[in-house]
Short mmCIF file of C-alpha atoms in Angstrom, two decimals:
data_model
loop_
_atom_site.label_atom_id
_atom_site.label_comp_id
_atom_site.label_asym_id
_atom_site.label_seq_id
_atom_site.Cartn_x
_atom_site.Cartn_y
_atom_site.Cartn_z
CA MET G 384 27.70 37.92 -8.24
CA GLY G 385 27.64 39.05 -4.13
CA GLY G 386 23.78 39.23 -4.33
CA LYS G 387 23.64 35.70 -5.33
CA LYS G 388 26.50 34.34 -3.08
CA SER G 389 24.40 36.11 0.14
CA LEU G 390 20.74 34.59 -1.21
CA ARG G 391 22.29 31.13 -1.47
CA ALA G 392 23.86 31.72 1.85
CA TRP G 393 20.21 32.82 3.33
CA VAL G 394 18.91 29.76 1.81
CA ASN G 395 21.32 27.49 3.60
CA VAL G 396 21.04 28.76 6.73
CA TRP G 397 17.35 28.69 6.46
CA SER G 398 17.00 25.16 4.77
CA ARG G 399 19.05 24.00 7.93
CA ARG G 400 16.85 25.92 10.30
CA LEU G 401 13.57 24.62 8.71
CA HIS G 402 14.73 21.61 8.92
CA ARG G 403 16.22 20.88 12.23
CA TRP G 404 13.13 22.66 13.76
CA GLY G 405 11.05 21.19 11.42
CA ALA G 406 11.87 17.66 12.92
CA VAL G 407 11.66 18.75 16.49
CA ALA G 408 7.89 20.33 15.87
CA VAL G 409 6.49 16.69 14.19
CA PHE G 410 8.40 14.22 16.25
CA VAL G 411 5.62 12.72 17.89
CA PRO G 412 2.70 12.77 15.40
CA LEU G 413 5.36 11.87 13.14
CA GLY G 414 6.80 8.79 14.90
CA VAL G 415 2.76 7.69 15.51
CA VAL G 416 2.29 7.78 12.11
CA VAL G 417 5.47 5.85 10.78
CA VAL G 418 4.77 3.08 13.86
CA THR G 419 0.98 2.84 13.03
CA GLY G 420 2.11 2.71 9.25
CA ILE G 421 4.47 0.20 9.19
CA LEU G 422 1.28 -1.95 11.33
CA LEU G 423 -1.52 -1.27 8.41
CA LEU G 424 1.28 -2.34 6.22
CA VAL G 425 1.71 -5.60 7.20
CA LYS G 426 -2.35 -5.69 9.27
CA LYS G 427 -3.11 -8.73 5.89
CA ASP G 428 -0.22 -10.78 7.14
CA VAL G 429 0.03 -10.34 11.25
CA GLY G 430 -3.22 -11.68 12.75
CA TRP G 431 -2.68 -9.65 15.73
CA VAL G 432 -3.36 -6.47 13.86
CA GLN G 433 -6.33 -7.81 11.18
CA PRO G 434 -7.76 -11.29 11.63
CA ALA G 435 -7.29 -13.86 8.47
CA THR G 436 -9.94 -14.34 6.32
CA VAL G 437 -11.18 -17.91 6.65
CA ARG G 438 -11.80 -19.17 3.18
CA ALA G 439 -14.54 -21.07 3.09
CA GLY G 440 -14.39 -21.26 -1.06
CA ALA G 441 -16.71 -19.50 -3.07
CA ILE G 442 -20.19 -18.81 -3.55
CA GLU G 443 -21.63 -20.33 -6.45
CA ASP G 444 -24.85 -18.24 -8.35
CA GLY G 445 -28.09 -19.80 -6.92
CA GLU G 446 -26.19 -21.40 -4.02
CA PRO G 447 -28.40 -20.91 -0.86
CA LEU G 448 -26.99 -18.63 1.54
CA VAL G 449 -27.90 -17.21 4.83
CA ASP G 450 -29.30 -13.86 5.09
CA LEU G 451 -28.28 -10.84 7.35
CA GLU G 452 -30.51 -11.88 9.89
CA GLY G 453 -28.79 -15.56 9.94
CA VAL G 454 -25.28 -13.72 9.92
CA LEU G 455 -26.49 -11.37 12.85
CA SER G 456 -27.67 -14.42 15.03
CA ALA G 457 -24.31 -16.26 14.46
CA ALA G 458 -22.55 -13.36 15.47
CA LYS G 459 -24.86 -12.96 19.04
CA GLY G 460 -23.88 -16.42 19.40
CA ALA G 461 -19.84 -15.40 19.53
CA PRO G 462 -19.80 -13.89 23.69
CA ARG G 463 -16.72 -11.88 23.14
CA ALA G 464 -18.05 -9.70 20.59
CA GLY G 465 -20.93 -8.65 22.70
CA ILE G 466 -23.31 -8.29 19.91
CA ALA G 467 -26.63 -8.41 21.12
CA GLY G 468 -28.62 -6.57 17.79
CA TRP G 469 -28.10 -4.75 15.12
CA GLY G 470 -26.87 -1.75 17.31
CA ASP G 471 -23.82 -3.64 18.33
CA VAL G 472 -22.41 -4.07 14.59
CA ALA G 473 -20.33 -1.13 13.37
CA ARG G 474 -20.05 -3.17 9.78
CA VAL G 475 -20.41 -6.55 7.57
CA ASP G 476 -18.21 -7.16 5.48
CA ILE G 477 -19.01 -9.64 3.20
CA ARG G 478 -16.72 -11.75 1.09
CA PRO G 479 -18.22 -13.64 -1.82
CA LYS G 480 -14.84 -14.92 -2.87
CA ASP G 481 -14.19 -16.41 0.57
CA GLY G 482 -17.49 -17.70 1.15
CA THR G 483 -17.75 -15.79 5.03
CA ALA G 484 -19.16 -12.55 6.14
CA LYS G 485 -17.19 -10.34 8.61
CA VAL G 486 -18.99 -8.62 11.19
CA VAL G 487 -17.50 -5.78 12.93
CA GLY G 488 -19.13 -5.10 16.50
CA THR G 489 -18.39 -1.68 18.37
CA SER G 490 -16.79 -3.60 20.69
CA ARG G 491 -13.92 -3.97 17.70
CA TRP G 492 -14.73 -7.46 17.76
CA GLU G 493 -14.72 -9.36 14.77
CA VAL G 494 -16.59 -12.61 14.07
CA GLN G 495 -16.83 -14.29 11.17
CA VAL G 496 -19.69 -15.92 10.15
CA GLU G 497 -19.73 -19.14 7.17
CA LEU G 498 -22.17 -18.37 4.37
CA ARG G 499 -23.49 -21.37 3.72
CA GLY G 500 -24.27 -22.96 7.03
CA GLY G 501 -24.46 -19.99 9.20
CA ARG G 502 -22.02 -21.51 11.79
CA VAL G 503 -19.30 -18.84 13.45
CA VAL G 504 -15.88 -19.76 12.29
CA SER G 505 -13.84 -17.17 13.75
CA GLU G 506 -13.66 -14.73 16.37
CA ALA G 507 -11.16 -12.43 17.27
CA TYR G 508 -9.86 -8.96 18.43
CA ARG G 509 -9.57 -6.89 15.16
CA ARG G 510 -7.06 -3.91 15.91
CA SER G 511 -6.54 -2.34 12.28
CA ASP G 512 -9.53 -0.24 12.90
CA LEU G 513 -7.87 1.45 16.37
CA ILE G 514 -4.34 1.54 14.64
CA GLU G 515 -5.94 3.20 11.92
CA SER G 516 -7.51 6.17 13.58
CA LEU G 517 -4.12 6.54 15.38
CA HIS G 518 -2.02 6.79 12.35
CA ASP G 519 -4.56 9.64 10.65
CA GLY G 520 -5.04 11.44 14.24
CA SER G 521 -8.61 11.04 14.51
CA TRP G 522 -8.45 8.56 17.85
CA PHE G 523 -7.35 11.55 19.90
CA HIS G 524 -10.18 13.99 18.29
CA ASP G 525 -10.82 15.43 14.76
CA ARG G 526 -9.22 18.91 15.73
CA VAL G 527 -5.79 16.96 16.62
CA LYS G 528 -6.40 14.98 13.23
CA MET G 529 -6.74 18.47 11.27
CA TRP G 530 -4.75 20.93 13.72
CA VAL G 531 -1.71 18.55 14.39
CA PHE G 532 -1.66 15.65 12.05
CA LEU G 533 -2.49 17.17 9.29
CA PRO G 534 -0.05 20.14 9.88
CA SER G 535 2.87 17.50 10.50
CA GLY G 536 2.35 16.26 6.81
CA VAL G 537 2.94 19.46 5.55
CA VAL G 538 6.13 19.96 8.05
CA LEU G 539 7.18 16.36 6.77
CA LEU G 540 7.03 17.43 3.24
CA GLY G 541 9.23 20.42 4.15
CA LEU G 542 11.85 18.75 5.97
CA TRP G 543 12.07 16.25 2.66
CA ALA G 544 12.35 19.37 0.27
CA THR G 545 14.89 20.99 2.72
CA GLY G 546 16.29 17.49 3.22
CA MET G 547 16.90 16.64 -0.05
CA TYR G 548 18.53 20.18 -0.80
CA LEU G 549 21.30 20.02 2.22
CA TRP G 550 21.81 16.98 0.30
CA VAL G 551 22.22 17.87 -3.22
CA LEU G 552 24.18 21.31 -1.83
CA PRO G 553 27.32 19.59 -1.41
CA ILE G 554 27.07 17.66 -4.83
CA TRP G 555 26.41 21.12 -6.58
CA ALA G 556 29.35 22.26 -5.01
CA ARG G 557 32.21 19.16 -5.51
CA ARG G 558 30.86 19.68 -9.33
CA ALA G 559 31.60 23.56 -9.31
CA GLY G 560 35.10 23.11 -8.14
CA ALA G 561 35.75 20.25 -10.30
CA ALA G 562 34.68 22.72 -13.27
CA ARG G 563 36.77 25.38 -11.95
CA ARG G 564 39.84 23.07 -11.74
CA ALA G 565 39.21 21.75 -15.21
CA SER G 566 38.70 25.38 -16.93
CA VAL G 567 42.36 26.64 -14.61
CA GLY G 568 43.78 23.62 -16.14
CA ARG G 569 42.83 24.06 -19.81
CA GLY G 570 44.32 27.70 -19.33
CA GLY G 571 41.02 28.80 -19.04
CA GLY G 572 42.72 30.61 -15.65
CA VAL G 573 45.29 34.10 -14.95
CA GLY G 574 48.18 33.01 -17.25
CA VAL G 575 51.47 34.54 -15.83
#
């Protein structure tokens, strides 16, 4: 019985220490992950994070559309995006249901081009990619991603486990005390 109690006391003390110091160790990276995670959760609803998709109407089969060169030509006409050629394009996202193509420049500017006529329907700064790179730590450096943010995630898992243990410990103690009192009340204790 004495060994079991000392093991329980040791686990209790170390859970509290790990919980306390683990929280201190991951304070900054976890703060970055939480704030950027919240922003990423609302990116479709907040235009500041990611521009809303302009809906020009679904594309029907066989409908004449602008080709990729036409999309690039339209994107070049959006001065703030700074797109002069394919080298300035990070990606093109074609949305047949919306009838648009999103051209994301290396400058993080997004130009939406209507696929039927090739006209620019939106030009806005896109912060979601920057926020994603902050969220996973790759904005700082790939080594920071693997040697700071990944271990912070592992420590967070430990904080979750020790936090659950520290939360359930008083519940177990109350139940054990209630069971002892009930046992004594039923005559299970030492009699006179």
